[in-house]
Coordinates of C-alpha atoms in Angstrom, one line a residue:
X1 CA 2.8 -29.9 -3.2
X2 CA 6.2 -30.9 -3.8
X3 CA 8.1 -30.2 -7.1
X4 CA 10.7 -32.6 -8.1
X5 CA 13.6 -30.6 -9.0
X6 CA 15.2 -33.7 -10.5
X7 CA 13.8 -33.3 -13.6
X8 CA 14.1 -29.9 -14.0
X9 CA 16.3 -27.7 -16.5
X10 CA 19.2 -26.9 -14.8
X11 CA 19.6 -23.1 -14.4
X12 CA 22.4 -20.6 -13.1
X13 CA 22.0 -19.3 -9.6
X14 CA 20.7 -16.4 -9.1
X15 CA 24.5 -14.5 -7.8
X16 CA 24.8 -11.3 -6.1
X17 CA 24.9 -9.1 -9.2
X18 CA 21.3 -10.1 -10.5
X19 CA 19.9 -9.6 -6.9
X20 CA 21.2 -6.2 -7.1
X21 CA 19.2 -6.0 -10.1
X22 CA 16.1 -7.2 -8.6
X23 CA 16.7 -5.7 -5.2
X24 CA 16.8 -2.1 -7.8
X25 CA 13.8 -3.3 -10.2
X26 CA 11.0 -3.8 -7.2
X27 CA 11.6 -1.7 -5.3
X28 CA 11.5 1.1 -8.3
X29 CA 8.9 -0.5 -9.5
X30 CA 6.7 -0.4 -6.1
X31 CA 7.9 3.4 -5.8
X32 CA 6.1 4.6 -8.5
X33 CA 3.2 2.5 -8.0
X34 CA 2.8 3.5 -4.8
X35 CA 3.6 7.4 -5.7
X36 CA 0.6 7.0 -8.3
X37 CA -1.5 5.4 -5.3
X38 CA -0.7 8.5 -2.5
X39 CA -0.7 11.5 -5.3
X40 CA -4.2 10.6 -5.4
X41 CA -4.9 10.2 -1.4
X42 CA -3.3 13.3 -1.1
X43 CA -5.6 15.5 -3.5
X44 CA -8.2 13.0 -2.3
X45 CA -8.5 15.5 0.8
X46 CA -7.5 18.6 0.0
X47 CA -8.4 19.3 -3.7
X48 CA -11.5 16.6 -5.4
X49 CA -13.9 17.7 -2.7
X50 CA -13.8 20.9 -3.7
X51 CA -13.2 20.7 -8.1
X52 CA -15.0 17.3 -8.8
X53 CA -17.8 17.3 -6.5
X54 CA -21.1 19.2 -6.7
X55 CA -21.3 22.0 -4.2
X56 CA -22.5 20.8 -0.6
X57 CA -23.3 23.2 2.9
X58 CA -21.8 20.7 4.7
X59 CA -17.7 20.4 4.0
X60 CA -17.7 16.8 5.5
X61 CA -20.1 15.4 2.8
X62 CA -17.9 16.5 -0.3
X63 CA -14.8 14.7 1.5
X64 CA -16.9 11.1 2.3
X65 CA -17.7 11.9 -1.2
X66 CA -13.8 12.0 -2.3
X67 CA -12.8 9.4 0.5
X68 CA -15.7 7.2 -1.5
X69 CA -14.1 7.1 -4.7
X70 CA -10.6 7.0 -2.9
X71 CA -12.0 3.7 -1.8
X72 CA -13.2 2.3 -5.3
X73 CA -9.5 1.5 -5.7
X74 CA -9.3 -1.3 -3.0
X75 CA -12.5 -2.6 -4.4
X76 CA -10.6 -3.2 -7.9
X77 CA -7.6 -4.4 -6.0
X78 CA -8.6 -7.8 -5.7
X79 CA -9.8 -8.1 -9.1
X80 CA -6.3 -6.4 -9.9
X81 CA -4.8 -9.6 -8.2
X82 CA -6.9 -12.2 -9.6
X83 CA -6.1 -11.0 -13.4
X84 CA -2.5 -10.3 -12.7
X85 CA -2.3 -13.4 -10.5
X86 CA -3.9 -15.7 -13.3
X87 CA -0.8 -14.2 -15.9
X88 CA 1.9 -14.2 -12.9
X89 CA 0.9 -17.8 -12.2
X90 CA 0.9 -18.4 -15.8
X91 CA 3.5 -17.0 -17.9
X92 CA 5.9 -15.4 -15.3
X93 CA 6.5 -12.8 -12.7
X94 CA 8.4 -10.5 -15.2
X95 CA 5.6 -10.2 -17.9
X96 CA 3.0 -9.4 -15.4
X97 CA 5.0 -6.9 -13.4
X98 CA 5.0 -5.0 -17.1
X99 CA 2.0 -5.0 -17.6
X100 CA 0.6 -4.0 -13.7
X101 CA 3.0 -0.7 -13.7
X102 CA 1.4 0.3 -17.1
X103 CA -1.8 -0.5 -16.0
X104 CA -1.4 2.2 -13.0
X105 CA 0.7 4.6 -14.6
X106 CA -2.0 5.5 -17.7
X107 CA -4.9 6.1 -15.4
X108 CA -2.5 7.8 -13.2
X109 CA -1.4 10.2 -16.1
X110 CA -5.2 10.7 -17.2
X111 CA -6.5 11.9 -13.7
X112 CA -3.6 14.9 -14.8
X113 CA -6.6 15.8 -17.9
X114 CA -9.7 15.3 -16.4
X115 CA -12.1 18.5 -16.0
X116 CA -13.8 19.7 -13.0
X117 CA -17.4 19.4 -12.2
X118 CA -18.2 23.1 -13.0
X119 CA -17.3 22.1 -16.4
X120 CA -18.4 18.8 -17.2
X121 CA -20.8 18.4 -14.2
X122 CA -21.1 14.2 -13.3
X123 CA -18.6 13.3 -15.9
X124 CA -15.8 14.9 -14.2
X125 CA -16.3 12.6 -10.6
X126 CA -17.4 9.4 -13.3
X127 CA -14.1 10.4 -14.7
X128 CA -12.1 10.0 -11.6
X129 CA -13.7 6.9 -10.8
X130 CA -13.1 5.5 -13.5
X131 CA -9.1 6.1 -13.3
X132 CA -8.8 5.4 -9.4
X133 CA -10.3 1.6 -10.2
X134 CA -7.9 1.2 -13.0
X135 CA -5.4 2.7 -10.4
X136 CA -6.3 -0.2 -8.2
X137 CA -6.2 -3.2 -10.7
X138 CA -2.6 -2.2 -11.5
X139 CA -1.8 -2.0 -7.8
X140 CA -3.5 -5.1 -7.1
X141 CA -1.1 -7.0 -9.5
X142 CA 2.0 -5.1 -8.7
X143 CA 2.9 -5.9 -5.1
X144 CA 2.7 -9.5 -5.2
X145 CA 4.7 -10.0 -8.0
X146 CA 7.6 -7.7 -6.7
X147 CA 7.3 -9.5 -4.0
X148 CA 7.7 -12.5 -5.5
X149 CA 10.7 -10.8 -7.7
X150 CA 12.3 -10.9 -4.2
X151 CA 11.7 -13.9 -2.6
X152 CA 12.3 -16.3 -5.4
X153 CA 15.6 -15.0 -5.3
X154 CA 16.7 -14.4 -2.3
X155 CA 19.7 -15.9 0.0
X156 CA 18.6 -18.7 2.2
X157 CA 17.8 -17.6 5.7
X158 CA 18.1 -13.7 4.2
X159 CA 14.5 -14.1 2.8
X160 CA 12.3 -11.0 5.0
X161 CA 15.3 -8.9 4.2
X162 CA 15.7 -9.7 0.7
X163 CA 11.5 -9.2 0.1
X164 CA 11.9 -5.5 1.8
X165 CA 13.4 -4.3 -0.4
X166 CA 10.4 -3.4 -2.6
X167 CA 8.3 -2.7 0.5
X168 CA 10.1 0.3 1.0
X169 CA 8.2 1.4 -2.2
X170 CA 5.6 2.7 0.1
X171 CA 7.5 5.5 2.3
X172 CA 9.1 6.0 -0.7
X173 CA 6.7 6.5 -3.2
X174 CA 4.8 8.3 0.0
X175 CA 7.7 10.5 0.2
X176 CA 8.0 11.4 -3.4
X177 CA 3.8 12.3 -3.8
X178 CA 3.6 14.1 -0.3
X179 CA 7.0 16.2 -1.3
X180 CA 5.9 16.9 -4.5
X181 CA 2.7 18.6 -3.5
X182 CA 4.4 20.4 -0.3
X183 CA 6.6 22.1 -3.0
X184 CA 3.3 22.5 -5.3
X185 CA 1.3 24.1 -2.7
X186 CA 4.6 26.6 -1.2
X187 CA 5.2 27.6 -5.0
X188 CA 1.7 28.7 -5.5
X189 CA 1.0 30.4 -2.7
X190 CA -1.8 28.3 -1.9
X191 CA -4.2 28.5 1.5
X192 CA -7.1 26.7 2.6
X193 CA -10.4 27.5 0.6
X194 CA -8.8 29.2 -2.5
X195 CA -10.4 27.5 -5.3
X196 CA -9.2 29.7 -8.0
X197 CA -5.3 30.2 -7.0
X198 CA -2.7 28.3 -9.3
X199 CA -2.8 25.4 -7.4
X200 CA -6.3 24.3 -7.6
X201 CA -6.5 26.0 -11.5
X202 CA -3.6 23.7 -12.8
X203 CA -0.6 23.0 -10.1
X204 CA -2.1 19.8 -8.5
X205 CA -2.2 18.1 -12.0
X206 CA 1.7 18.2 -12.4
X207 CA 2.4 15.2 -9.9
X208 CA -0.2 13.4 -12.2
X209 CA 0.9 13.7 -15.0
X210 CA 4.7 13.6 -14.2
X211 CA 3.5 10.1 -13.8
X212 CA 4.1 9.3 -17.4
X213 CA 8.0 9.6 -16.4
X214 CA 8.5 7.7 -13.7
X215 CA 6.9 4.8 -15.9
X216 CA 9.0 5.1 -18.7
X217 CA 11.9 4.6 -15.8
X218 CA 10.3 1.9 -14.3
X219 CA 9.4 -0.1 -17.5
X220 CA 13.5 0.0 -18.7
X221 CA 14.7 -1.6 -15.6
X222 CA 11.7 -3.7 -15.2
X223 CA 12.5 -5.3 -19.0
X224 CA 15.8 -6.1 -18.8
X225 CA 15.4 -8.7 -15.5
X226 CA 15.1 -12.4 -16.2
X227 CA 12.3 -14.3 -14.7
X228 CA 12.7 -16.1 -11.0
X229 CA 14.4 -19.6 -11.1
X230 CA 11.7 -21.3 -8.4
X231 CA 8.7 -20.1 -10.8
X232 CA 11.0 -21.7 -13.7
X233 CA 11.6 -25.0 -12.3
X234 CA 7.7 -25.3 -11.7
X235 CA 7.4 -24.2 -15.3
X236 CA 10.5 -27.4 -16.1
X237 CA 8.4 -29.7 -14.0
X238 CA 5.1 -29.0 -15.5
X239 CA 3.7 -27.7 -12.1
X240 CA 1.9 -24.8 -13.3
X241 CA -1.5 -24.7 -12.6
X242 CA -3.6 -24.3 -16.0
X243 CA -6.6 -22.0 -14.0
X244 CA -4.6 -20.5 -11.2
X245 CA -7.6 -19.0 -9.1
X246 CA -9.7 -22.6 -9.1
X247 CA -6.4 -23.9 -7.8
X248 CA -5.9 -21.7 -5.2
X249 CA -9.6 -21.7 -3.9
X250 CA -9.3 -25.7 -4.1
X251 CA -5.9 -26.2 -2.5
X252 CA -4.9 -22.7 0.1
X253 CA -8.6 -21.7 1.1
X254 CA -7.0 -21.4 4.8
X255 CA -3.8 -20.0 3.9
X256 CA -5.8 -16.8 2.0
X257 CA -8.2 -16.8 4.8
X258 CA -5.2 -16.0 7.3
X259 CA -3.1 -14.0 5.2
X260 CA -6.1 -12.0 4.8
X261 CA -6.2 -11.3 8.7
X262 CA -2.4 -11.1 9.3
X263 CA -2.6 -8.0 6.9
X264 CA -5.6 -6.5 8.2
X265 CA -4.0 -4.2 10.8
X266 CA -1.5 -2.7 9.2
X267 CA -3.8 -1.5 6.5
X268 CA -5.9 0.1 8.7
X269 CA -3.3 1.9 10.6
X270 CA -1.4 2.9 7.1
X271 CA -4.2 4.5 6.3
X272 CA -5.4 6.0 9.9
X273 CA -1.8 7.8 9.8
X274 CA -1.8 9.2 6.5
X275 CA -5.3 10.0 4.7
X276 CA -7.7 10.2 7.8
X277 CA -5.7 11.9 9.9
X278 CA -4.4 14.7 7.1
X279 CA -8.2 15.5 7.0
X280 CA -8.8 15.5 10.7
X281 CA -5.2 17.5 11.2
X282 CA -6.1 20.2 8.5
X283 CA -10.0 20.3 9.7
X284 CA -12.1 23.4 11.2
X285 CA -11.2 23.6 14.8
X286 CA -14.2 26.1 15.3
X287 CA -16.6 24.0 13.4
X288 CA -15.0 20.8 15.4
X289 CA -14.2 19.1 12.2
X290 CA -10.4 18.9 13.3
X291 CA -7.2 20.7 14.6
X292 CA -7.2 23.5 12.3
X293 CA -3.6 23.0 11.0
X294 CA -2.7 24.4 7.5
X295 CA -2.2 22.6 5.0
X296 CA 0.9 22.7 4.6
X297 CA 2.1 22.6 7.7
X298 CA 0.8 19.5 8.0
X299 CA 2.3 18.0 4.7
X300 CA 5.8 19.3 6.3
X301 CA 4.4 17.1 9.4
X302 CA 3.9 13.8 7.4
X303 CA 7.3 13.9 4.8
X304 CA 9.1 14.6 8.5
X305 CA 7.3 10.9 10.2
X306 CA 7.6 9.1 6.7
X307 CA 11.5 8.6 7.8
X308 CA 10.0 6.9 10.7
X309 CA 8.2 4.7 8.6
X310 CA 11.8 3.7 6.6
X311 CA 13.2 2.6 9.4
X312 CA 11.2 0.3 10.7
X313 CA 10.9 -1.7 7.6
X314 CA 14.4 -3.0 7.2
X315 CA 14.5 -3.7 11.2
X316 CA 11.3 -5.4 10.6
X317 CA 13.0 -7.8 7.9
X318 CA 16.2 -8.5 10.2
X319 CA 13.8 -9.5 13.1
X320 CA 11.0 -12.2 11.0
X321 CA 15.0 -13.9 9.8
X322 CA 16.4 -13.8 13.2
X323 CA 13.4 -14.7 15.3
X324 CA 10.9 -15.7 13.1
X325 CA 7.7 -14.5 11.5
X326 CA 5.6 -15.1 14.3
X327 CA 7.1 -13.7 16.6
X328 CA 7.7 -10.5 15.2
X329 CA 4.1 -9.9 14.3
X330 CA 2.8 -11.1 17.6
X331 CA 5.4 -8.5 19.5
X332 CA 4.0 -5.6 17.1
X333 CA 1.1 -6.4 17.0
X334 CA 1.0 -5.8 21.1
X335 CA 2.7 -2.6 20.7
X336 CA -0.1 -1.5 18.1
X337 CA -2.9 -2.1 20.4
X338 CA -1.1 0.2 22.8
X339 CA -0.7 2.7 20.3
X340 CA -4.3 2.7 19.8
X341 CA -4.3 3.7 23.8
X342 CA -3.0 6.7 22.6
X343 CA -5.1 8.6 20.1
X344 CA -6.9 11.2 22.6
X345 CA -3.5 11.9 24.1
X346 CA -2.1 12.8 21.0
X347 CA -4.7 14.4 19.0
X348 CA -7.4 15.8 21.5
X349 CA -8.6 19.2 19.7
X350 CA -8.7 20.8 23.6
X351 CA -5.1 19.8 24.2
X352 CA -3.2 18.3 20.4
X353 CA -0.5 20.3 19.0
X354 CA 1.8 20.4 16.4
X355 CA 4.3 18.7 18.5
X356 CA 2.2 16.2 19.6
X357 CA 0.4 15.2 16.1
X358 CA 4.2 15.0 15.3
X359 CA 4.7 12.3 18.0
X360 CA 1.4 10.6 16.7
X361 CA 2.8 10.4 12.9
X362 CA 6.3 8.8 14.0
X363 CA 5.0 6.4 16.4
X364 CA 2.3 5.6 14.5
X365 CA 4.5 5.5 11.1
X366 CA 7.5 3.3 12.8
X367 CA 5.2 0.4 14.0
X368 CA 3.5 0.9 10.2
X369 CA 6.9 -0.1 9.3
X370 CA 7.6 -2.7 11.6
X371 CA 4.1 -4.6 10.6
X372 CA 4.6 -3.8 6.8
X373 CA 8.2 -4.8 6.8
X374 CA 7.7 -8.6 6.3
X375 CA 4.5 -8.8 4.9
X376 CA 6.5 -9.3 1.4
X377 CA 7.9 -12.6 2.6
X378 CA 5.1 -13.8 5.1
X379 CA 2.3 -13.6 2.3
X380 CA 4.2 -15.7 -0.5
X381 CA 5.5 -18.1 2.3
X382 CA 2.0 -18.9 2.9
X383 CA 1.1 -20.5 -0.8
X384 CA 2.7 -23.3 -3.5
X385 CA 4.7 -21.9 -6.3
X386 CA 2.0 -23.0 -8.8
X387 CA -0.4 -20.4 -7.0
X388 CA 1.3 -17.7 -5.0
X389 CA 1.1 -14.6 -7.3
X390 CA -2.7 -15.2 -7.0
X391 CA -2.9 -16.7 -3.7
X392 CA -0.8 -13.6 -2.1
X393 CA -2.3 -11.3 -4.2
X394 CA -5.8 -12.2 -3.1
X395 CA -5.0 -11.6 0.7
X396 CA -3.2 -8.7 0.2
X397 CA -5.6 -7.1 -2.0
X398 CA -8.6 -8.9 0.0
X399 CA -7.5 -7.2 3.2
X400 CA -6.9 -3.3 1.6
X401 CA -10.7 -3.9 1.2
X402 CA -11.8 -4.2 4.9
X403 CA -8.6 -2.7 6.5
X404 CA -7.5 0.3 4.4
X405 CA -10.7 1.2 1.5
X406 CA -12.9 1.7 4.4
X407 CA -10.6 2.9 7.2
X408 CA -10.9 6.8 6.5
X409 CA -14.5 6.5 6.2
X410 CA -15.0 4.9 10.1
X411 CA -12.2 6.9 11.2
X412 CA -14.3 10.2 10.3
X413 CA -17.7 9.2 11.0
X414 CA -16.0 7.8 14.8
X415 CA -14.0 10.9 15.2
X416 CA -17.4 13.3 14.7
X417 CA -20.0 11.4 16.3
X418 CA -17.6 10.2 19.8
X419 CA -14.3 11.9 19.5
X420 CA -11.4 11.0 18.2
X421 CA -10.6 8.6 21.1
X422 CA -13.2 6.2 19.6
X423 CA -10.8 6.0 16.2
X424 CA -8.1 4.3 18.5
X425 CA -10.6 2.0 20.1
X426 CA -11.3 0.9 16.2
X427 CA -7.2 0.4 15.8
X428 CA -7.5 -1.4 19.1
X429 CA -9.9 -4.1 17.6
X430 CA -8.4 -4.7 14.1
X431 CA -5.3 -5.3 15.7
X432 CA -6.5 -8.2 17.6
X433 CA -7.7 -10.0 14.9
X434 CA -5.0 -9.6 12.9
X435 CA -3.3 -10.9 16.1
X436 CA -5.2 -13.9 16.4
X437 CA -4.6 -14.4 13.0
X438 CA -1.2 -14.1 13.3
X439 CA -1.3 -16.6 16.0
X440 CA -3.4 -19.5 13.6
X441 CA -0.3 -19.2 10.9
X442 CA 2.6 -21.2 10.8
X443 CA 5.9 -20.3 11.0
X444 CA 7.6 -20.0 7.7
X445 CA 11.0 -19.0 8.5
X446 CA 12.7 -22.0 7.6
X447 CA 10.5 -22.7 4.4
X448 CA 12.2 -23.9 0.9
X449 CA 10.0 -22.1 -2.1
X450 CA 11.1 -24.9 -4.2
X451 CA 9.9 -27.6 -2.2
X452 CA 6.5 -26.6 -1.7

């Protein structure tokens, strides 16, 4: 679809001051979004087996349990996208991006109130469901229209690095939720198995509910931006499509279909690297549920690699503008399959240390970077302006469905039943579809947003 810019209102180009602004706004914004996301995955292992689950002789079946309900959030993701999308598509990218972080940030806050199960019995897991699928509708809406927030406005030929900006919401917001609860956890005092200790009574509910805060933050920068001059002119021209998810399925079936695929691995190894492999790392060695690592030694372990994860985002973003999407993708995605090579090396109970599940989280965090780096501009590349808040939203969100909601679960069930070895053989295989996928797109690089 081309838009005749012609007839549109003339506005004022977006100069360096306002993409300061944005560059400030999304990536804020996906900080706390993604805080609210991890402070759950974190207590998702270590703390809602044991308070919101009924009582089970087997230690594995209360965290599927917990890992099941982590998961309900990339089931609402998609519906996130298609209800945000539908408004983003609609009546702007600023508006929605409101309404996506208050969406998260409530049931976020809530999760801070809700009882245990030796109080409430059901209710209190019904509870958490309940808030970790409104965790993932706001979610679902929030990434795509940062990264549209960044795109529509970015330099030409500067457009991966411009749309990284609020990708580094994820190590950050990582950062933040991981930190918090290493602090949480040295305060109290707390060890592995004390279920009546300040920590488990009352300290993991402060991240929560410190939630409310970061909101508040996020909301007074997010109000004062103006709305993205390539989703106005299709607004001037009259492009907008009046049912933005019957457009999309009718006009970029292919392009969701791909985008789908292209983020497919990166999702699984996010979540490989951080929630399966906390629970493996801090599982029974004797019972061979794990490597027996503390808790929080392990937490000290993650905030270290997260910095590895940093920088491989913004090299990712220089790379897609100097040498193309494509070719970036297809080089990582090559070095990912080798790092699936690798699992057994690094993490084999007989042999793995703390030095060497070190090694695992920075290698395996850097390429995370590298392959998440310039998703934010690859996705919205891929649709018209009339549909690309839904379009991008629904292949993000699609993909955090079969790459990251059930990653943990296959991880754990492949790491008890044939060794852990067998969880890089899984990498190993969504790698190269999202490497074939990679290889069915076309190059976007050189694309105009207001031209198609």
């Amino acid at each position: 679809m081309t838009i005749d810019t012609t007839k549109a209102t003339r506005k004022t180009p977006v100069d360096a001051s306002m993409r300061r602004k944005i560059i400030v706004a999304s990536t804020v914004g996906t900080t706390i979004e993604f805080y609210d996301f991890y402070v759950y995955a974190t207590a998702a292992v270590a703390v809602f087996p044991v308070l919101f689950f009924p009582k089970n002789e087997d230690p594995t079946v209360a965290l599927l349990q917990s890992f099941a309900t982590f998961g309900l959030a990339f089931l609402a993701r998609p519906l996130g996208s298609l209800i945000f999308g539908h408004f983003g598509d609609r009546i702007g990218r600023k508006a929605t991006l409101v309404g996506s972080l208050l969406t998260m940030g409530i049931a976020t806050f809530l999760i801070a109130f809700i009882p245990p199960y030796t109080q409430v019995g059901i209710v209190a897991p019904a509870l958490l469901a309940l808030m970790r699928f409104c965790q993932g509708l706001g979610l679902g809406g929030e990434w795509s229209g940062a990264a549209l927030l960044a795109t529509e406005t970015a330099q030409k030929g500067k457009r991966a690095w411009a749309a990284m900006w609020p990708q580094l919401g994820a190590p950050f917001g990582f950062l933040l939720a991981n930190g918090f609860f290493l602090i949480l956890v040295t305060l109290t005092g707390y060890t592995k198995g004390d279920v009546e200790g300040a920590f488990m009574t009352w300290g993991w509910r402060i991240p929560f509910a410190m939630s409310a805060i970061l909101v508040i933050v996020g909301l007074v920068i997010r109000l004062k931006l103006e709305e993205t001059p390539v989703f106005q002119k299709a607004v001037d021209n009259g492009k907008r499509a009046n049912i933005p998810l019957f457009e999309v399925f009718k006009t970029s079936m292919k392009p969701m279909v791909i985008g789908t695929f292209v983020m497919l691995s990166c999702y699984t190894l996010f979540y490989l690297v951080t929630t399966w492999v906390l629970s493996f790392g801090i599982g029974s060695k004797d019972l061979g549920k794990g490597l027996g690592i503390p808790y929080i030694d392990f937490l000290k372990l993650q905030l270290i690699s997260i910095f590895a994860f940093i920088a491989g985002i913004p090299l990712a973003g220089q790379l897609a503008d100097r040498r193309g999407r494509k070719r970036t993708l297809t080089g990582i995605s090559f070095i990912m399959i080798l790092f699936g090579f690798g699992f057994d090396f690094f993490l084999n109970p007989d042999h793995a240390s703390e030095t060497s599940v070190l090694l695992f989280l920075t290698i395996g965090m850097f390429i995370m970077g590298m392959i998440f780096g310039p998703m934010s501009a690859v996705l919205p590349e891929l649709f018209t302006t009339n549909v690309r808040y839904t379009g991008s939203g629904i292949s993000y969100n699609v993909s955090s469905i079969l790459g990251a909601a059930v990653a943990p679960f296959i991880a754990t069930a492949l790491a008890q039943k044939f060794g852990v070895a067998s969880v890089g053989w899984y990498l190993i295989a969504v790698s190269l579809i999202t490497l074939v996928a990679v290889r069915l797109m076309k190059e976007s690089r050189d694309f105009d947003l207001n031209e198609i």
